[in-house]
PDB file of C-alpha atoms in Angstrom:
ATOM      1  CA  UNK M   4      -3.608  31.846  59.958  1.00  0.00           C
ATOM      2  CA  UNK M   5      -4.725  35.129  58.402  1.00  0.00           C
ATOM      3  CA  UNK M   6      -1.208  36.628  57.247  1.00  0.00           C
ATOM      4  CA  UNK M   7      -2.415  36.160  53.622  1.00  0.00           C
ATOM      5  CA  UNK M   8      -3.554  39.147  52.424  1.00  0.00           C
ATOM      6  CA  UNK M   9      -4.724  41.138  49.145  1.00  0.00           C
ATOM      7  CA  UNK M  10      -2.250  43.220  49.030  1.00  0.00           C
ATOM      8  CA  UNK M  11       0.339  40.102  48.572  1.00  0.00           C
ATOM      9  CA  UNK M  12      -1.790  39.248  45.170  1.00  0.00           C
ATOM     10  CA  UNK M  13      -1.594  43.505  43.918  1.00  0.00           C
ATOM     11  CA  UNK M  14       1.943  43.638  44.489  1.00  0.00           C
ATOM     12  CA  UNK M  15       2.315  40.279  42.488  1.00  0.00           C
ATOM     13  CA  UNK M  16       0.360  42.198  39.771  1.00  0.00           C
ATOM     14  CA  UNK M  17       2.561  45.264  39.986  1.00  0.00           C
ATOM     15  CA  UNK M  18       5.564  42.947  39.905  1.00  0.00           C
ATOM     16  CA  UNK M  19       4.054  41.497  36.098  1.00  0.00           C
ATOM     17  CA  UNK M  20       3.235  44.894  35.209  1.00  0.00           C
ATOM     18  CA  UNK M  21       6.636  46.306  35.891  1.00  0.00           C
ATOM     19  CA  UNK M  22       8.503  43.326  33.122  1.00  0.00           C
ATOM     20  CA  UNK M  23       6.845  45.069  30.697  1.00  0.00           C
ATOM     21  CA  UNK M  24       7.110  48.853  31.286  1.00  0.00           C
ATOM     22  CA  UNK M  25      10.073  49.552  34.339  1.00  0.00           C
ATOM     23  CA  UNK M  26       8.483  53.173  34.313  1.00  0.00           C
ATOM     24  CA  UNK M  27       4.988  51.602  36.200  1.00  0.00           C
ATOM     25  CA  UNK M  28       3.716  52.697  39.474  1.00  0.00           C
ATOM     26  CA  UNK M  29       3.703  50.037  41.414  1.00  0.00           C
ATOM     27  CA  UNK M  30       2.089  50.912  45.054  1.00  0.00           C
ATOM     28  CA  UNK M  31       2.002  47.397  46.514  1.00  0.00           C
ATOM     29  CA  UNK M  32       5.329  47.085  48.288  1.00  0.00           C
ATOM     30  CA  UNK M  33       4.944  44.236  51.018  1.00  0.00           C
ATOM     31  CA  UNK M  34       7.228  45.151  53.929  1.00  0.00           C
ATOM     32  CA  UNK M  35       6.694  42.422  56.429  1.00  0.00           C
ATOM     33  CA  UNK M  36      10.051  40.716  57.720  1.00  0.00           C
ATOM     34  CA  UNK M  37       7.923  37.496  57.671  1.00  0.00           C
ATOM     35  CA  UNK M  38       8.867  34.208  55.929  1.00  0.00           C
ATOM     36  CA  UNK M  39       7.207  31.146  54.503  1.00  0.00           C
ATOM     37  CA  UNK M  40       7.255  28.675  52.019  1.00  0.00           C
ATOM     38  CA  UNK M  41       4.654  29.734  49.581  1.00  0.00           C
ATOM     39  CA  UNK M  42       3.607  29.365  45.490  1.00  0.00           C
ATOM     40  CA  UNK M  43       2.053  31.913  43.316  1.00  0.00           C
ATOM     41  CA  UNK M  44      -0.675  30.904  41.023  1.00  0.00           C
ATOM     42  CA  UNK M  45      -1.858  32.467  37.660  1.00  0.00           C
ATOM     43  CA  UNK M  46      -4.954  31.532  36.230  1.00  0.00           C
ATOM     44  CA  UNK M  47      -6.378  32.869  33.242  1.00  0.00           C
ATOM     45  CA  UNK M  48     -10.332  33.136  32.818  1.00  0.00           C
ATOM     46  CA  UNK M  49     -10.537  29.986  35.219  1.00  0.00           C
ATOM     47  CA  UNK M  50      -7.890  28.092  33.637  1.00  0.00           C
ATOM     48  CA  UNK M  51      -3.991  27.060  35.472  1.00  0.00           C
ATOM     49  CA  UNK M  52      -1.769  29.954  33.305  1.00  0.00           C
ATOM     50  CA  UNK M  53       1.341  29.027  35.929  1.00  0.00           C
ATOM     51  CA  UNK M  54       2.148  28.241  39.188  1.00  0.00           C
ATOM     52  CA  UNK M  55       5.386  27.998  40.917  1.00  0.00           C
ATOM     53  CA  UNK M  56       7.065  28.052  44.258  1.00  0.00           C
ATOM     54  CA  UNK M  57       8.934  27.023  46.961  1.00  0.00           C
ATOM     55  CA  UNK M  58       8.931  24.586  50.075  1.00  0.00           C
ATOM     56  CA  UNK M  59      11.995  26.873  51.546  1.00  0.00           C
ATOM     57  CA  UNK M  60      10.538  29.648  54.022  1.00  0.00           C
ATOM     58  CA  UNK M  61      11.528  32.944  52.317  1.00  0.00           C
ATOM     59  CA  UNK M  62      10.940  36.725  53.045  1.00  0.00           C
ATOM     60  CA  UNK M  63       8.007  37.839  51.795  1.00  0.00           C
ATOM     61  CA  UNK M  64       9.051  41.426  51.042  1.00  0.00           C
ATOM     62  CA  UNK M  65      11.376  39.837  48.095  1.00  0.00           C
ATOM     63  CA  UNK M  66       9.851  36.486  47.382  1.00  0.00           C
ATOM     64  CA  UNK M  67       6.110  37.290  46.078  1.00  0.00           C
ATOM     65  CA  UNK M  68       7.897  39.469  43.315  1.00  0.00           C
ATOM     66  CA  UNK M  69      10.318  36.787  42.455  1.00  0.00           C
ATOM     67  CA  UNK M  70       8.191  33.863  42.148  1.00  0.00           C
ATOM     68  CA  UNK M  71       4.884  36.236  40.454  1.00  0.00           C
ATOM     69  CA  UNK M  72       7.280  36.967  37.375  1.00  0.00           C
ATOM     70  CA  UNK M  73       8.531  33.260  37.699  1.00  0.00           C
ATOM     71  CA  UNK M  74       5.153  31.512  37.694  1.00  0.00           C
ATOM     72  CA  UNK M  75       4.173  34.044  35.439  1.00  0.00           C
ATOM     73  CA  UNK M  76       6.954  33.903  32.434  1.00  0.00           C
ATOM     74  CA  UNK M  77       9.250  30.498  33.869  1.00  0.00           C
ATOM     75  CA  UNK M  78       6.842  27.614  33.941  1.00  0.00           C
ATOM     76  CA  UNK M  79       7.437  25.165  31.400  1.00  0.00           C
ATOM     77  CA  UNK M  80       3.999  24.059  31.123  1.00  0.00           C
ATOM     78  CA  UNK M  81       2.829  27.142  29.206  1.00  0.00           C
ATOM     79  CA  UNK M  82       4.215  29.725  26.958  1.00  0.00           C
ATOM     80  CA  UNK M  83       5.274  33.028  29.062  1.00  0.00           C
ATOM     81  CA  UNK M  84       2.871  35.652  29.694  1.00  0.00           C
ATOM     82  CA  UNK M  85       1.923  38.342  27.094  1.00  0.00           C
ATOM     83  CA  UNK M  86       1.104  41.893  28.195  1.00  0.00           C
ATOM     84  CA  UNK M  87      -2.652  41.537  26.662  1.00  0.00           C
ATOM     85  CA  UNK M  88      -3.436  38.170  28.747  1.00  0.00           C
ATOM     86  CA  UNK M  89      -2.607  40.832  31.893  1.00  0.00           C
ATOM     87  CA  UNK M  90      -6.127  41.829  32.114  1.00  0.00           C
ATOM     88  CA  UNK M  91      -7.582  38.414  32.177  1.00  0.00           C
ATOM     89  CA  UNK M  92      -5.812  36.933  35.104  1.00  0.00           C
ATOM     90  CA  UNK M  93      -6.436  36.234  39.195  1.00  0.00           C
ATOM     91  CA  UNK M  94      -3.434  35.633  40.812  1.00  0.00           C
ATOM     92  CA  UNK M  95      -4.068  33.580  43.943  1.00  0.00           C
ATOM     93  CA  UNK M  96      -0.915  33.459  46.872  1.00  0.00           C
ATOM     94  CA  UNK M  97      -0.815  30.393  49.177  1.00  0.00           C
ATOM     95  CA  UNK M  98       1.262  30.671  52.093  1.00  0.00           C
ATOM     96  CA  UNK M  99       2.279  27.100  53.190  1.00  0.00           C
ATOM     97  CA  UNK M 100       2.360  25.815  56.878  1.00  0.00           C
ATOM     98  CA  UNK M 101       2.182  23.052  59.447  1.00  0.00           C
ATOM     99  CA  UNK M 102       4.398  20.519  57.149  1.00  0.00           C
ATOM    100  CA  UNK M 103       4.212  17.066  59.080  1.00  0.00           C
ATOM    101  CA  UNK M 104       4.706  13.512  57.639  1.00  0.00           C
ATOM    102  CA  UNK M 105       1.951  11.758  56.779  1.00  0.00           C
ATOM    103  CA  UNK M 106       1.572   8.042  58.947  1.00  0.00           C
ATOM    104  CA  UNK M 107       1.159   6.186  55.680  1.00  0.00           C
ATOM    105  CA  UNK M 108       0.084   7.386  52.002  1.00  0.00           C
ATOM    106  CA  UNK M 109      -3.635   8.019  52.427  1.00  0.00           C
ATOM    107  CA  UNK M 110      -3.550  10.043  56.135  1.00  0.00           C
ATOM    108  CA  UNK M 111      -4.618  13.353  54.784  1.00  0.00           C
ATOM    109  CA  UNK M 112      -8.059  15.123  54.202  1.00  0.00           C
ATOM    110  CA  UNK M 113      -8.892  16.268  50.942  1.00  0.00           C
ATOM    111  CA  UNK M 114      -9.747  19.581  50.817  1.00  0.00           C
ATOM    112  CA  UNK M 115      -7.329  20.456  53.987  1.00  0.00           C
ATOM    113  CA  UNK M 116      -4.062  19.826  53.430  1.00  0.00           C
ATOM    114  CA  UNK M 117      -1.943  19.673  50.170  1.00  0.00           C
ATOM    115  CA  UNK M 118       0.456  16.390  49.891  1.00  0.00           C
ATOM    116  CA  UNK M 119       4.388  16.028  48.349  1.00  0.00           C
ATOM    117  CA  UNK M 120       4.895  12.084  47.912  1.00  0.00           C
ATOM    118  CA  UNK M 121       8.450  10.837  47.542  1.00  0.00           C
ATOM    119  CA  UNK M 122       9.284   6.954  46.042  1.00  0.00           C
ATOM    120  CA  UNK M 123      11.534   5.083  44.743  1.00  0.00           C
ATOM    121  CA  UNK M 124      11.153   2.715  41.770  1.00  0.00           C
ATOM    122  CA  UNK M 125      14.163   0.923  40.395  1.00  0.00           C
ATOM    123  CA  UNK M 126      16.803   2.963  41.984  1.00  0.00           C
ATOM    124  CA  UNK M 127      15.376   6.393  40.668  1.00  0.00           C
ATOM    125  CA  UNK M 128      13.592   9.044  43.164  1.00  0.00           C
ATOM    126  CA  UNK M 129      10.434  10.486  42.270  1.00  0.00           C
ATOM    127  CA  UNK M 130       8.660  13.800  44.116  1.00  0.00           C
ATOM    128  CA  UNK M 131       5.671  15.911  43.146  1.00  0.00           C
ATOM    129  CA  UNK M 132       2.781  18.160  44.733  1.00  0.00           C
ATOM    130  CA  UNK M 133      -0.107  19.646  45.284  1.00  0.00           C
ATOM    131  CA  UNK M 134      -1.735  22.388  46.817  1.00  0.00           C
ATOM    132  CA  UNK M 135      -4.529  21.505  49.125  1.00  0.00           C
ATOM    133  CA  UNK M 136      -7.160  23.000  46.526  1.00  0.00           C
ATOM    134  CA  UNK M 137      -6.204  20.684  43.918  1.00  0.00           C
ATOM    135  CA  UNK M 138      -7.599  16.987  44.658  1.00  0.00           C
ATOM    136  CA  UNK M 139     -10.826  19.200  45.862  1.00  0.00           C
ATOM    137  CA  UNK M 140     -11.208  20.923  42.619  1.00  0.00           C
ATOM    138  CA  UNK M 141     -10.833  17.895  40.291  1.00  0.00           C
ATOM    139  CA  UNK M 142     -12.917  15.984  42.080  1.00  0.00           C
ATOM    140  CA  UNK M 143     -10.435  13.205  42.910  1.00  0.00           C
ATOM    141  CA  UNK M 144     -10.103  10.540  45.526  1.00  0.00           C
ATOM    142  CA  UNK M 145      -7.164   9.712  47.509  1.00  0.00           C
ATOM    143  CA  UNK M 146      -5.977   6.869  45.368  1.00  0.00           C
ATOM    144  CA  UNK M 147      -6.823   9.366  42.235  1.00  0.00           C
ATOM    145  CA  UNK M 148      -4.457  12.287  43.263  1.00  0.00           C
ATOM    146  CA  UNK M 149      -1.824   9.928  44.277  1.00  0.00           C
ATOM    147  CA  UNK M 150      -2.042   8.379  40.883  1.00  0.00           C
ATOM    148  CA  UNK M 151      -2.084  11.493  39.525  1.00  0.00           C
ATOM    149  CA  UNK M 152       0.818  13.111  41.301  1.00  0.00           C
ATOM    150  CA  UNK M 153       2.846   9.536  40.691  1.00  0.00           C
ATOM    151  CA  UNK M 154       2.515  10.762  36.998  1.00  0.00           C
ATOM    152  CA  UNK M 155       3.488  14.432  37.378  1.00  0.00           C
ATOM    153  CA  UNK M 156       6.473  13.084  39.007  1.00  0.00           C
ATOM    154  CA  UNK M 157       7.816  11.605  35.539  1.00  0.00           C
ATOM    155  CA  UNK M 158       6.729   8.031  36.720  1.00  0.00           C
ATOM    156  CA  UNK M 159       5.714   5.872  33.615  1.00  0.00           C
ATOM    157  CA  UNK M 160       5.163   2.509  35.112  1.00  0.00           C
ATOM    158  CA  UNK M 161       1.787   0.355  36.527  1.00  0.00           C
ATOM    159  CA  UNK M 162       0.593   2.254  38.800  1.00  0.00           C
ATOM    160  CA  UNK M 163      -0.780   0.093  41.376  1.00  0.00           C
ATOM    161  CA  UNK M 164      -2.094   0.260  45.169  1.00  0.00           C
ATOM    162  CA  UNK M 165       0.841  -2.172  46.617  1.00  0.00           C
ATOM    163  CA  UNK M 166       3.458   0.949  44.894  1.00  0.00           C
ATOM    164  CA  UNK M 167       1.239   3.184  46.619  1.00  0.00           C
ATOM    165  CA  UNK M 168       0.917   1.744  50.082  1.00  0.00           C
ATOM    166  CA  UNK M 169       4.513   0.741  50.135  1.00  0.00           C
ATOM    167  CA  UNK M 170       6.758   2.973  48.100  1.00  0.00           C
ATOM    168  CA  UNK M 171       5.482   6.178  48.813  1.00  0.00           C
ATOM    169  CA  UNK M 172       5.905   8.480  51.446  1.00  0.00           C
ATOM    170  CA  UNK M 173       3.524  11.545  52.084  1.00  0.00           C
ATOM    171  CA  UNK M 174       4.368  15.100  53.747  1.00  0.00           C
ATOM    172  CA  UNK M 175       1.209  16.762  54.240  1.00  0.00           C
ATOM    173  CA  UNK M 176       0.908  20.449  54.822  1.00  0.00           C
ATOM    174  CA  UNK M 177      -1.935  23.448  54.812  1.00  0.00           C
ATOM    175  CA  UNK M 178      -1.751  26.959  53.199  1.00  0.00           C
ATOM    176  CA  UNK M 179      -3.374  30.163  54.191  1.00  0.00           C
ATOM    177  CA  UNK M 180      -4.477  31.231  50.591  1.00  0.00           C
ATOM    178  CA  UNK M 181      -6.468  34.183  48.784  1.00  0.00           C
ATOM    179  CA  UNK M 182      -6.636  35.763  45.297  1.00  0.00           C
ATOM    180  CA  UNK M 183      -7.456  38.793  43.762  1.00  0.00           C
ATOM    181  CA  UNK M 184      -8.702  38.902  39.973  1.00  0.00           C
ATOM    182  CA  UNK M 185      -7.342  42.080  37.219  1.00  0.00           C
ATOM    183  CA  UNK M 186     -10.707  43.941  37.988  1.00  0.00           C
ATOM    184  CA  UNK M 187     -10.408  43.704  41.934  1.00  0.00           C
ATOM    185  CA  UNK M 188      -6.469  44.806  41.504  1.00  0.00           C
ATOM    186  CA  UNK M 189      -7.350  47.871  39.391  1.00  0.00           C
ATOM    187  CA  UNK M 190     -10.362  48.585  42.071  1.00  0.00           C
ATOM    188  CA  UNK M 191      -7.283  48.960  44.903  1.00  0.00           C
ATOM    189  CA  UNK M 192      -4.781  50.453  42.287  1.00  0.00           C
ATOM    190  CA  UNK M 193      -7.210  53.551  41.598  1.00  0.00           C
ATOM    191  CA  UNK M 194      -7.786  53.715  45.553  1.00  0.00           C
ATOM    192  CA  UNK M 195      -4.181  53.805  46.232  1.00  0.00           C
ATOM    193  CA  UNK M 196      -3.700  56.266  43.971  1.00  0.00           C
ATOM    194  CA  UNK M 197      -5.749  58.625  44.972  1.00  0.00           C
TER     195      UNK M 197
END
């Protein structure tokens, strides 16, 4: 799957740019038809700054806007962007595909395919996620990132591998992701331009 391109992560940069000045050129308009389920992540000199986004398959040509200025200024886990942390950013696009359920709680490869669990404990429902880069780039095991993601989802009990084996259920799923850092976006903004 190579619809991921570039181009997705400049327009998410022209979409940030244009919250703070309305008069800014942007030149990355995406005008495929095309839908998917995708996020939009923001890190900041390596670090998570914000990601957010959506399991529902929407248009492209509206969605990468909407969810670049969401992740960017609307997630809760970090103060909204400023103008000066613009030039210290990558913003990375994952486009998510080939959703399937998961045979039991550990049937997925690190590294390939990003996981949503869903449980129940005590009559309340728990959900969470990950990307498929995630488990990979903390270094985790299976047992570690469902541990992990048990806690994102607001879970506060023991934690142990009978809950795991028998309360929670797994989708499993694989993006088609790139990224494109400030200095790479200002490369193809000049180009553009000219």
């Amino acid at each position: 799957m190579s619809v991921v391109t570039k181009e997705m992560c400049a327009s998410c940069f022209d979409a940030v740019h244009l919250q703070f000045d309305k008069n800014y050129p942007a030149y990355f308009q995406i005008e495929t038809s095309q839908s998917y389920p995708l996020f939009v992540t923001w890190t900041k000199q390596g670090d998570l700054r914000g990601c957010i986004g959506t399991f529902t398959a929407l248009e492209l040509k509206t969605a990468l806007a909407q969810y670049a200025i969401t992740s960017a200024f609307n997630d809760s886990r970090f103060s909204p962007l400023k103008q000066n942390e613009i030039s210290l950013l990558t913003c990375a696009v994952s486009l998510l595909h080939s959703f399937e359920d998961a045979q039991h709680s550990h049937d997925w490869e690190i590294g390939v395919h990003g996981i949503t669990i869903n449980f129940q404990v005590n009559g309340r429902n728990y959900s969470a996620t990950y990307l498929p880069e995630v488990a990979h780039e903390q270094n985790w095991t299976k047992d570690e990132c469902l541990e992990s993601l048990m806690k994102k989802a607001g879970y506060r009990g023991k934690i142990t591998p009978d809950i795991i084996q028998t309360s929670v259920s797994v989708t499993r799923y694989q993006s088609a992701k790139t990224s494109l850092s400030y200095s790479e976006y200002i490369t193809m903004y000049e180009q553009v331009r000219q």
